[in-house]
Structure formats: C-alpha cells, structure tokens
Coordinates of C-alpha atoms and ligand atoms in Angstrom, one line a residue:
M1 CA 66.8 82.3 124.4
N2 CA 69.5 84.4 126.2
S3 CA 68.5 87.8 127.6
S4 CA 72.0 89.0 126.9
L5 CA 75.2 87.8 125.3
Q6 CA 78.7 88.9 126.5
I7 CA 81.0 90.3 123.9
G8 CA 84.8 90.5 124.3
I9 CA 86.7 92.9 122.0
C10 CA 90.4 92.1 121.3
G11 CA 92.1 95.1 119.8
L12 CA 90.9 98.7 120.3
G13 CA 92.4 100.3 117.2
T14 CA 90.4 101.9 114.4
V15 CA 88.1 99.0 113.8
G16 CA 88.0 97.8 117.5
Y17 CA 86.9 101.2 118.8
G18 CA 84.6 101.7 115.9
S19 CA 82.9 98.4 116.7
Y20 CA 82.6 99.3 120.3
T21 CA 81.0 102.7 119.4
V22 CA 78.5 101.1 117.1
L23 CA 77.5 98.5 119.6
V24 CA 76.9 101.1 122.3
E25 CA 75.3 103.8 120.1
N26 CA 72.9 101.4 118.3
A27 CA 72.3 99.1 121.2
K28 CA 68.5 99.3 121.2
E29 CA 68.1 98.7 117.4
I30 CA 70.8 95.9 117.6
A31 CA 69.0 94.2 120.5
R32 CA 65.7 94.2 118.5
R33 CA 67.5 92.5 115.6
A34 CA 69.6 90.1 117.6
G35 CA 66.8 89.0 120.0
C36 CA 68.9 89.9 123.1
D37 CA 71.2 92.6 124.4
L38 CA 74.8 92.5 123.2
V39 CA 77.0 93.7 126.1
V40 CA 80.7 94.5 125.8
S41 CA 82.0 93.1 129.0
H42 CA 85.7 92.6 128.4
I43 CA 88.2 94.5 126.2
G44 CA 91.8 93.3 125.5
T45 CA 94.1 96.2 124.5
R46 CA 97.6 97.3 125.3
R47 CA 96.2 100.8 126.2
I48 CA 93.1 102.9 126.1
K49 CA 93.9 106.0 124.0
A50 CA 93.0 109.5 125.3
H51 CA 90.0 109.9 123.0
Q52 CA 88.6 106.5 123.8
E53 CA 85.8 106.2 126.4
V54 CA 84.8 102.6 127.4
G55 CA 82.9 103.2 130.7
E56 CA 83.2 100.5 133.3
V57 CA 84.1 97.7 131.0
R58 CA 86.8 95.3 132.2
V59 CA 90.1 95.9 130.3
S60 CA 93.0 93.5 130.1
Q61 CA 96.3 94.2 128.5
D62 CA 96.6 90.5 127.4
V63 CA 94.1 89.7 124.7
F64 CA 94.2 86.0 125.7
A65 CA 92.5 87.0 128.9
V66 CA 89.4 87.8 126.8
A67 CA 89.6 84.5 124.9
D68 CA 89.9 82.6 128.3
D69 CA 87.2 84.6 130.1
P70 CA 84.4 82.1 130.9
D71 CA 81.8 84.9 130.8
I72 CA 82.4 85.8 127.2
D73 CA 80.2 84.3 124.5
I74 CA 81.5 86.0 121.3
V75 CA 85.1 87.1 120.8
L76 CA 85.9 89.9 118.3
E77 CA 89.4 89.4 116.9
L78 CA 90.3 92.9 115.8
I79 CA 94.1 92.9 116.5
G80 CA 95.1 92.3 112.9
G81 CA 98.3 90.5 111.8
E82 CA 98.6 86.8 111.3
E83 CA 100.4 84.7 113.9
L84 CA 99.1 86.2 117.2
A85 CA 95.6 86.6 115.7
K86 CA 95.6 82.9 114.6
E87 CA 96.7 81.8 118.1
L88 CA 94.0 84.0 119.7
V89 CA 91.2 82.8 117.4
L90 CA 92.2 79.1 117.8
K91 CA 92.2 79.6 121.6
A92 CA 88.8 81.2 121.6
I93 CA 87.4 78.4 119.4
S94 CA 88.9 75.7 121.6
N95 CA 87.2 77.5 124.6
G96 CA 83.9 77.1 122.7
K97 CA 83.5 80.7 121.8
H98 CA 82.1 82.1 118.6
V99 CA 84.5 84.5 116.8
V100 CA 84.0 87.5 114.6
T101 CA 87.0 88.8 112.7
A102 CA 87.8 91.6 110.3
N103 CA 91.2 90.0 109.5
K104 CA 91.6 89.2 105.8
A105 CA 95.2 88.0 106.1
L106 CA 94.1 85.6 108.9
I107 CA 91.2 84.1 106.8
A108 CA 93.0 84.1 103.5
V109 CA 96.2 82.4 104.9
H110 CA 94.9 80.3 107.8
G111 CA 91.1 80.1 107.1
N112 CA 91.1 76.4 106.1
E113 CA 92.6 75.4 109.5
I114 CA 90.4 77.9 111.4
F115 CA 87.1 76.8 109.8
A116 CA 88.0 73.1 110.5
A117 CA 88.6 73.9 114.1
A118 CA 85.4 75.9 114.3
K119 CA 83.4 73.0 112.8
K120 CA 85.0 70.6 115.2
N121 CA 84.0 72.8 118.2
N122 CA 80.6 73.6 116.9
V123 CA 81.2 77.4 116.8
V124 CA 80.9 80.0 114.1
V125 CA 83.7 82.1 112.7
A126 CA 82.3 85.1 110.8
Y127 CA 84.4 87.4 108.7
E128 CA 82.1 89.8 106.7
A129 CA 84.4 92.8 107.6
A130 CA 87.4 91.1 106.1
V131 CA 86.4 92.0 102.5
A132 CA 85.4 95.4 101.2
G133 CA 84.8 97.1 104.5
G134 CA 81.1 98.1 104.9
I135 CA 79.8 96.3 101.7
P136 CA 78.1 93.1 102.8
I137 CA 79.7 91.2 99.9
I138 CA 80.3 87.9 101.7
K139 CA 76.6 87.6 102.5
A140 CA 75.7 88.8 99.0
I141 CA 77.8 86.0 97.4
R142 CA 77.4 83.3 99.9
E143 CA 73.7 83.6 100.6
G144 CA 72.1 86.1 98.2
L145 CA 73.6 84.5 95.0
A146 CA 73.7 80.9 96.3
A147 CA 71.5 79.8 93.4
N148 CA 74.0 80.7 90.7
Q149 CA 77.0 79.2 89.0
L150 CA 79.2 82.2 89.4
Q151 CA 81.4 82.8 86.4
W152 CA 83.7 85.7 87.4
L153 CA 84.0 88.5 89.9
A154 CA 86.1 91.6 89.7
G155 CA 86.5 94.3 92.4
I156 CA 88.2 97.4 93.6
I157 CA 88.8 95.9 97.1
N158 CA 91.5 98.1 98.5
G159 CA 90.3 101.5 99.5
T160 CA 93.8 103.0 100.0
G161 CA 95.0 102.0 96.5
N162 CA 91.8 103.4 94.9
F163 CA 92.2 106.6 96.9
I164 CA 95.8 107.0 95.6
L165 CA 94.9 106.3 92.0
T166 CA 91.9 108.7 92.2
E167 CA 94.0 111.5 93.7
M168 CA 96.7 111.0 91.1
Q169 CA 94.1 111.1 88.3
E170 CA 92.0 114.1 89.6
K171 CA 94.7 116.3 91.2
G172 CA 97.9 115.0 89.7
S173 CA 99.0 114.4 93.3
E174 CA 102.3 112.7 94.3
F175 CA 102.0 109.0 95.2
S176 CA 103.7 109.4 98.6
A177 CA 101.7 112.4 99.7
V178 CA 98.4 110.6 99.0
L179 CA 99.5 107.5 100.8
K180 CA 100.3 109.6 103.9
Q181 CA 96.8 111.1 103.7
A182 CA 95.3 107.6 103.5
Q183 CA 97.3 106.6 106.6
E184 CA 96.1 109.6 108.5
L185 CA 92.5 108.8 107.6
G186 CA 92.9 105.2 109.0
Y187 CA 92.5 103.5 105.6
A188 CA 96.0 102.0 105.2
E189 CA 97.3 98.8 106.7
A190 CA 99.8 98.9 109.5
D191 CA 102.3 98.1 106.7
P192 CA 101.1 100.2 103.8
S193 CA 103.1 98.2 101.3
F194 CA 100.2 95.6 101.7
D195 CA 97.9 98.1 100.1
V196 CA 100.2 99.4 97.4
E197 CA 101.6 96.1 96.3
G198 CA 98.2 94.4 96.1
I199 CA 98.7 91.9 99.0
D200 CA 95.7 93.2 100.9
A201 CA 93.6 93.0 97.8
A202 CA 94.9 89.5 97.1
H203 CA 93.9 88.4 100.7
K204 CA 90.4 89.6 100.0
L205 CA 90.2 88.2 96.5
T206 CA 91.3 84.8 97.8
I207 CA 88.3 84.8 100.2
L208 CA 85.9 86.0 97.5
A209 CA 87.0 83.3 95.1
S210 CA 86.6 80.6 97.7
I211 CA 83.0 81.5 98.4
A212 CA 82.2 82.2 94.8
F213 CA 83.6 78.9 93.3
G214 CA 83.6 76.6 96.3
I215 CA 87.4 76.1 96.4
P216 CA 89.7 76.0 99.5
L217 CA 91.5 79.3 100.4
Q218 CA 94.7 79.4 98.4
F219 CA 96.4 82.8 98.9
D220 CA 99.8 81.4 97.9
K221 CA 98.5 80.8 94.4
A222 CA 97.2 84.4 93.9
Y223 CA 99.1 86.6 91.3
T224 CA 99.8 90.0 92.8
E225 CA 101.0 93.2 91.1
G226 CA 100.9 96.6 92.8
I227 CA 100.3 100.2 91.6
G228 CA 103.8 101.5 92.4
D229 CA 104.8 101.7 88.7
I230 CA 101.7 103.5 87.5
T231 CA 102.7 107.0 86.3
I232 CA 100.5 110.1 85.9
E233 CA 101.4 109.7 82.2
D234 CA 99.8 106.2 82.1
I235 CA 96.7 107.6 83.7
H236 CA 96.4 110.4 81.1
Y237 CA 97.2 108.3 78.1
S238 CA 94.6 105.7 79.2
E239 CA 92.0 108.4 79.7
E240 CA 92.7 109.7 76.2
L241 CA 92.0 106.2 74.8
G242 CA 88.7 105.9 76.8
Y243 CA 90.0 103.9 79.8
R244 CA 90.7 104.4 83.5
I245 CA 93.3 102.5 85.4
K246 CA 91.9 100.6 88.4
H247 CA 93.6 98.2 90.8
L248 CA 91.4 95.2 90.3
G249 CA 91.2 91.8 91.9
I250 CA 89.8 89.4 89.3
A251 CA 88.7 85.8 89.8
R252 CA 87.3 83.7 87.0
Q253 CA 86.5 80.1 86.6
S254 CA 86.8 78.2 83.3
E255 CA 87.1 74.5 82.3
Q256 CA 90.9 74.8 82.7
G257 CA 90.9 76.2 86.2
I258 CA 90.6 79.3 88.3
E259 CA 92.1 82.7 87.6
L260 CA 93.1 84.6 90.8
R261 CA 94.9 87.8 90.1
V262 CA 95.4 91.4 91.4
H263 CA 96.9 94.0 89.1
P264 CA 96.4 97.5 87.7
T265 CA 93.8 97.1 84.9
L266 CA 92.5 99.3 82.1
V267 CA 88.7 99.5 82.3
S268 CA 86.5 101.2 79.7
K269 CA 85.2 104.6 81.1
D270 CA 81.7 103.3 80.1
K271 CA 81.8 100.8 82.9
L272 CA 80.2 101.8 86.2
I273 CA 83.2 100.4 88.1
A274 CA 85.5 102.9 86.3
S275 CA 83.7 105.7 88.2
V276 CA 84.3 104.2 91.6
N277 CA 86.6 106.7 93.2
G278 CA 88.4 107.5 96.5
V279 CA 88.2 105.0 99.3
M280 CA 85.0 103.5 97.9
N281 CA 85.1 99.8 96.9
A282 CA 83.0 98.0 94.4
V283 CA 82.6 94.3 93.5
M284 CA 81.1 93.1 90.2
V285 CA 79.8 89.5 90.3
Q286 CA 78.5 87.6 87.3
G287 CA 76.2 84.7 87.8
N288 CA 74.5 82.5 85.2
A289 CA 71.0 83.1 86.6
V290 CA 71.3 86.7 87.9
G291 CA 73.5 88.1 85.2
S292 CA 75.8 91.0 86.0
T293 CA 75.6 92.6 89.5
M294 CA 77.6 95.2 91.3
Y295 CA 78.0 96.1 95.0
Y296 CA 79.3 99.4 96.1
G297 CA 80.3 101.2 99.3
P298 CA 83.0 102.4 101.6
G299 CA 85.9 99.9 101.7
A300 CA 87.7 101.1 104.8
G301 CA 87.4 103.3 107.8
A302 CA 86.3 102.8 111.4
L303 CA 82.5 102.9 111.2
P304 CA 81.9 101.2 107.8
T305 CA 84.1 98.3 108.9
A306 CA 82.4 98.3 112.3
S307 CA 79.0 98.1 110.4
A308 CA 80.2 94.7 108.9
V309 CA 81.7 93.5 112.2
I310 CA 78.5 94.1 114.2
A311 CA 76.3 92.6 111.5
D312 CA 78.3 89.4 112.0
V313 CA 77.9 89.7 115.8
I314 CA 74.1 89.9 115.3
D315 CA 74.1 86.9 113.0
V316 CA 76.1 84.9 115.5
A317 CA 73.6 86.0 118.3
R318 CA 70.7 84.8 116.1
V319 CA 72.1 81.3 115.7
F320 CA 73.7 81.3 119.2
N321 CA 71.6 78.5 120.5
C322 CA 71.8 76.4 117.3
P323 CA 75.1 77.0 115.6
E324 CA 74.7 74.0 113.4
S325 CA 72.0 75.8 111.5
S326 CA 74.4 78.5 110.3
V327 CA 75.6 78.9 106.7
P328 CA 78.9 76.9 106.1
A329 CA 81.9 79.2 106.5
L330 CA 82.7 79.2 102.7
G331 CA 79.1 78.8 101.6
F332 CA 79.7 75.3 100.2
Q333 CA 79.7 72.2 102.4
T334 CA 83.3 71.4 103.4
D335 CA 83.2 67.9 101.7
S336 CA 82.0 69.5 98.4
L337 CA 84.9 71.9 97.8
S338 CA 86.3 71.7 94.3
D339 CA 90.0 70.9 93.6
K340 CA 90.0 72.9 90.3
P341 CA 93.5 74.3 89.9
V342 CA 94.4 78.0 90.2
L343 CA 96.0 78.9 86.9
P344 CA 99.5 80.6 86.7
I345 CA 99.4 84.2 85.4
T346 CA 101.0 83.1 82.1
E347 CA 97.9 81.1 81.2
I348 CA 95.4 83.9 81.4
E349 CA 94.2 85.8 78.4
S350 CA 93.9 89.6 78.5
G351 CA 94.1 92.7 76.4
Y352 CA 97.1 94.9 77.1
Y353 CA 98.2 98.6 77.3
L354 CA 101.8 98.9 76.3
R355 CA 103.9 102.0 76.8
I356 CA 107.2 101.9 74.9
S357 CA 109.9 104.5 75.0
A358 CA 111.6 104.7 71.6
Q359 CA 113.9 106.9 69.7
D360 CA 112.2 109.2 67.2
K361 CA 113.4 107.7 63.9
A362 CA 111.9 106.2 60.8
G363 CA 110.7 102.6 61.0
V364 CA 110.5 102.2 64.8
L365 CA 106.8 101.9 64.9
A366 CA 106.8 99.5 62.0
D367 CA 109.4 97.3 63.8
I368 CA 107.2 97.2 66.9
T369 CA 104.0 96.4 65.1
E370 CA 105.8 93.7 63.0
I371 CA 106.9 91.9 66.2
L372 CA 103.3 92.1 67.6
G373 CA 102.0 90.8 64.2
D374 CA 104.6 87.9 64.2
F375 CA 103.2 86.8 67.6
G376 CA 99.6 87.0 66.3
I377 CA 98.8 90.0 68.6
N378 CA 96.1 92.2 67.2
I379 CA 96.4 95.9 67.8
E380 CA 93.3 97.8 68.9
A381 CA 94.7 101.4 69.1
V382 CA 98.0 103.2 68.8
I383 CA 99.1 106.7 69.9
Q384 CA 102.5 108.2 69.5
K385 CA 103.4 111.1 71.8
E386 CA 105.5 114.1 70.9
P387 CA 109.2 113.6 71.6
H388 CA 110.5 115.3 74.6
H389 CA 114.2 116.2 75.0
H390 CA 116.0 113.4 76.8
D391 CA 119.8 114.0 77.0
T392 CA 121.1 113.7 73.5
D393 CA 118.4 111.5 71.9
Q394 CA 114.8 112.5 71.2
V395 CA 112.5 110.0 72.8
L396 CA 108.9 109.4 72.2
S397 CA 106.3 107.3 73.9
V398 CA 104.4 104.8 71.8
I399 CA 101.1 103.6 73.4
I400 CA 99.5 100.5 72.0
L401 CA 96.3 98.8 73.1
T402 CA 96.1 95.1 72.0
H403 CA 93.2 92.6 71.7
E404 CA 93.2 89.6 74.0
I405 CA 96.2 87.3 73.9
K406 CA 97.7 84.7 76.2
E407 CA 100.1 86.3 78.7
A408 CA 102.9 83.9 77.9
V409 CA 102.8 85.1 74.3
M410 CA 102.7 88.7 75.3
N411 CA 105.8 88.2 77.5
E412 CA 107.8 86.8 74.5
A413 CA 106.7 89.7 72.3
I414 CA 107.7 92.2 75.0
V415 CA 111.2 90.6 75.2
K416 CA 111.6 91.1 71.4
I417 CA 110.4 94.7 71.5
E418 CA 112.8 95.5 74.4
E419 CA 115.7 94.0 72.2
L420 CA 115.1 96.6 69.5
D421 CA 118.0 99.1 69.3
A422 CA 115.7 102.0 69.1
V423 CA 113.7 101.0 72.2
G424 CA 114.9 102.2 75.6
G425 CA 114.3 100.4 78.9
K426 CA 111.5 98.3 79.9
V427 CA 108.1 98.2 78.2
S428 CA 105.3 99.2 80.7
R429 CA 102.4 96.8 80.5
I430 CA 99.0 97.1 82.0
R431 CA 96.3 94.5 81.5
M432 CA 92.9 95.4 80.2
D433 CA 89.6 93.7 81.0
K434 CA 86.2 94.1 79.3
L435 CA 84.4 92.9 82.4
Ligands
HSE501 N1 93.8 98.9 104.1 C1 92.5 98.4 103.7 C2 92.0 99.2 102.5 C3 91.6 98.5 104.9 O1 92.6 100.3 102.3 O2 91.2 98.8 101.8 C4 90.3 97.8 104.6 O3 90.5 96.4 104.5

C-alpha cells in the first residue's frame, strides 16, 4: 500500500483547475476513500491564470514533461482536442502511468488504440468524465447494469445544446445570444459547432453504445444532426401537440444491427426526460432485467466534471497495486466484443414531425396526405396554422405527426411533397421517439 500517489495534471482550463480544486478541498475525504493521499505534484499548462492558485506545485509549460516525470503515478489528460491529447496519453501509457481523461473525442475516435496500448502496458485508462459531466453513467452501465442485456439508451448528453433549446422554449431567446451565454459559463466546447451540430453528443453516444452493447468504438458510423435548423415555431407547434424537442443521442440494438444517432427528437411531454432543462443531462437506459432507468445531473461545468474526474482518480488509486483486477475499459472482455453492424440512418424506423410551408388553396392538404398514404405512412395528428402574408402569396404551415416508418420511405415521400406546386421550399422534419 502506498502512503501517497503523485498526480500530474495536464491542462489547467475549466476542467483541469476544477479537478485541482476538488482534489485539494476534499483531500481528507478523498484519502479515506482512496486509501492513500493523492498529491498534485506536477501541472502542465501554458500559463497559470490570474484567478488560479496552485501553491508550490511544480509547473511545466510542456505537458509532455508531466507524462515523462518519473515521480508521477497518475496522469490527468485535461487538455482536450484529439491529436496532441492522443500523443500525450500514449506517451504516459508507454511510461507505465495510469491515465484519467475527460476527453470524449479522444476516447470515441482513438479509444480502441488507446485501450489496447493500456492493456499491453498493464495500466488503466479511465474516462467517466467524458460522458454526461457529473453523472456517473459509465460506471452505472459498465458495472451497475452489468447483469442486463441492454436494449436501448437515449440521452440528453450535451449541456450546451439543451441549455440553448431550453432558453429558446422558455424565453423565446435568440440562438446566438444563448450560445454566447453557454460559452461564458464554460459549458461549450472550444469549437462550439461541436455542441450545436451534435458532434460532441455523437462522441459521447459512441462511448455509451460501446459499453452498453460490447462493440468497438465506431464514431465514424454515428449519424449526426444538429439543432441549428430548429425554429421557435417548431418548439411551439410541438408543445401544442404534446411534445418537447430534445437533442437526443439514441443507441438501440436489434437483430439487424446497432442504431447510433444524434438528432433533434420530439419526446412526449409525459416523459421525465422531456422536463430535463438547461445544462442538465439525463440518460435513459433500458435493460431486460432492470427495466427502464434514468440518470440525471449536471452535464457540464468545472466542478461537476471534476467530480467525475476525481472519482476515476480514486478508482485508479484503489487498484493501483493490482491493475489487472480492474473492470475492462469497455466493460466487456476485449476478445468478446461483437461485430454487429451499425445501421445507416435510412434503415431506422421512427415517427416524424413534418412542417410544410404551402400556399393557402383548396386541395393542398389532400395532396399531401395522399402522398403519405401512397407510401403507407400513417398520420397521427395534423394542424394547419393561419396563413401569414408572405410577399404576394398567402402561405400556411401544415404540421403533421406520423406513426413509425422506415426513414428511407419517409425520404421518398418528402421528395414527392416538395415537388408539389403549392409547396414552398424544404419540408422540415424532426424524428419522434416513444422511448
Ligand atoms: N460542451 C459539453 C456540453 C461539455 O455542453 O455538454 C461537457 O462535455
């Protein structure tokens, strides 16, 4: 048993400094849990900011100095990004150090290679903070639900996107103003298009699907659609029909394969997840033994993310002297991963919300519903909104909710609807999920 372990922190941004703060402030409680003191003895950062106080800790501008420091036992990779982070983590692993990371892009894109290197070097790479900030969802799925065949999971796993949708819904706020606020609060990615376009959520979903279904990490196969096209109108019409629009990551397994998709989704207001607002995240997981479960908590921010980072550090400290006793990185033994294919988005089945701009004249609605009927698409609800003046023509919005249908069929029907003379522009489509 070690009396202390030496921690090296690479990156002193929002999460890095949050992790340092938690390790220092909760040192006594943490030591009681870890079985030894966890001491930050080396920080790699380009600069210490004015508000940051790190005492006498050694500071290097080069993060690789931390990975190469012979005194360091556990390296915290909190620099973010992909290529440099990958190089840093592989360096630390080859130096025999355990690694804790909050980097979802790193794990989703390079995780297979990183875990193989960690196994070869008999070290642990822990990544709880990579998904859903402070919610211990990795441990919940990988360990807590290990007895189940997991059927599907669905989550609000990007705090920034949920914050934007909530502010649009509750205050009618402008998209760009809310995004700026999320950036100021430290929620958004360095490149906020990752949040808005669903890439960040797809990174996290890729990780969740792997630990849920025992498949290799396959970020390149995830379908990703952002929230940039959602209008306040869509939010209000959905509300009127009994639904909320949430930016969901959904992973399901069936006989045919694995669904891996991130897109705006209409969710019934009755569902608990429809009430998850602001920066909060929630993940629903359905298992054949446990039934339906949901995990809720802050999905971003310095201290919630640090909570997950330091929990991993404590885990690593607990297994420090016998790393082979730890849980496999993806929960399943590496030689037991499944090669079930990830399905293309055209193969999934979903209900749909359609918003169609059409001229206000007799027979338009009938033409639209006839096309849907020809494709065997069942309508669940229709509303038609008062025409508003639009240059010379009077234009109305037709909102249609459909029952479940294969996406490829819906695509063909949408093309036919867009070809109608009375229909103007693109049909807006949002998927619905009964969860
Ligand atoms: N940008 C991410 C989010 C940070 O908003 O959820 C946490 O991963």
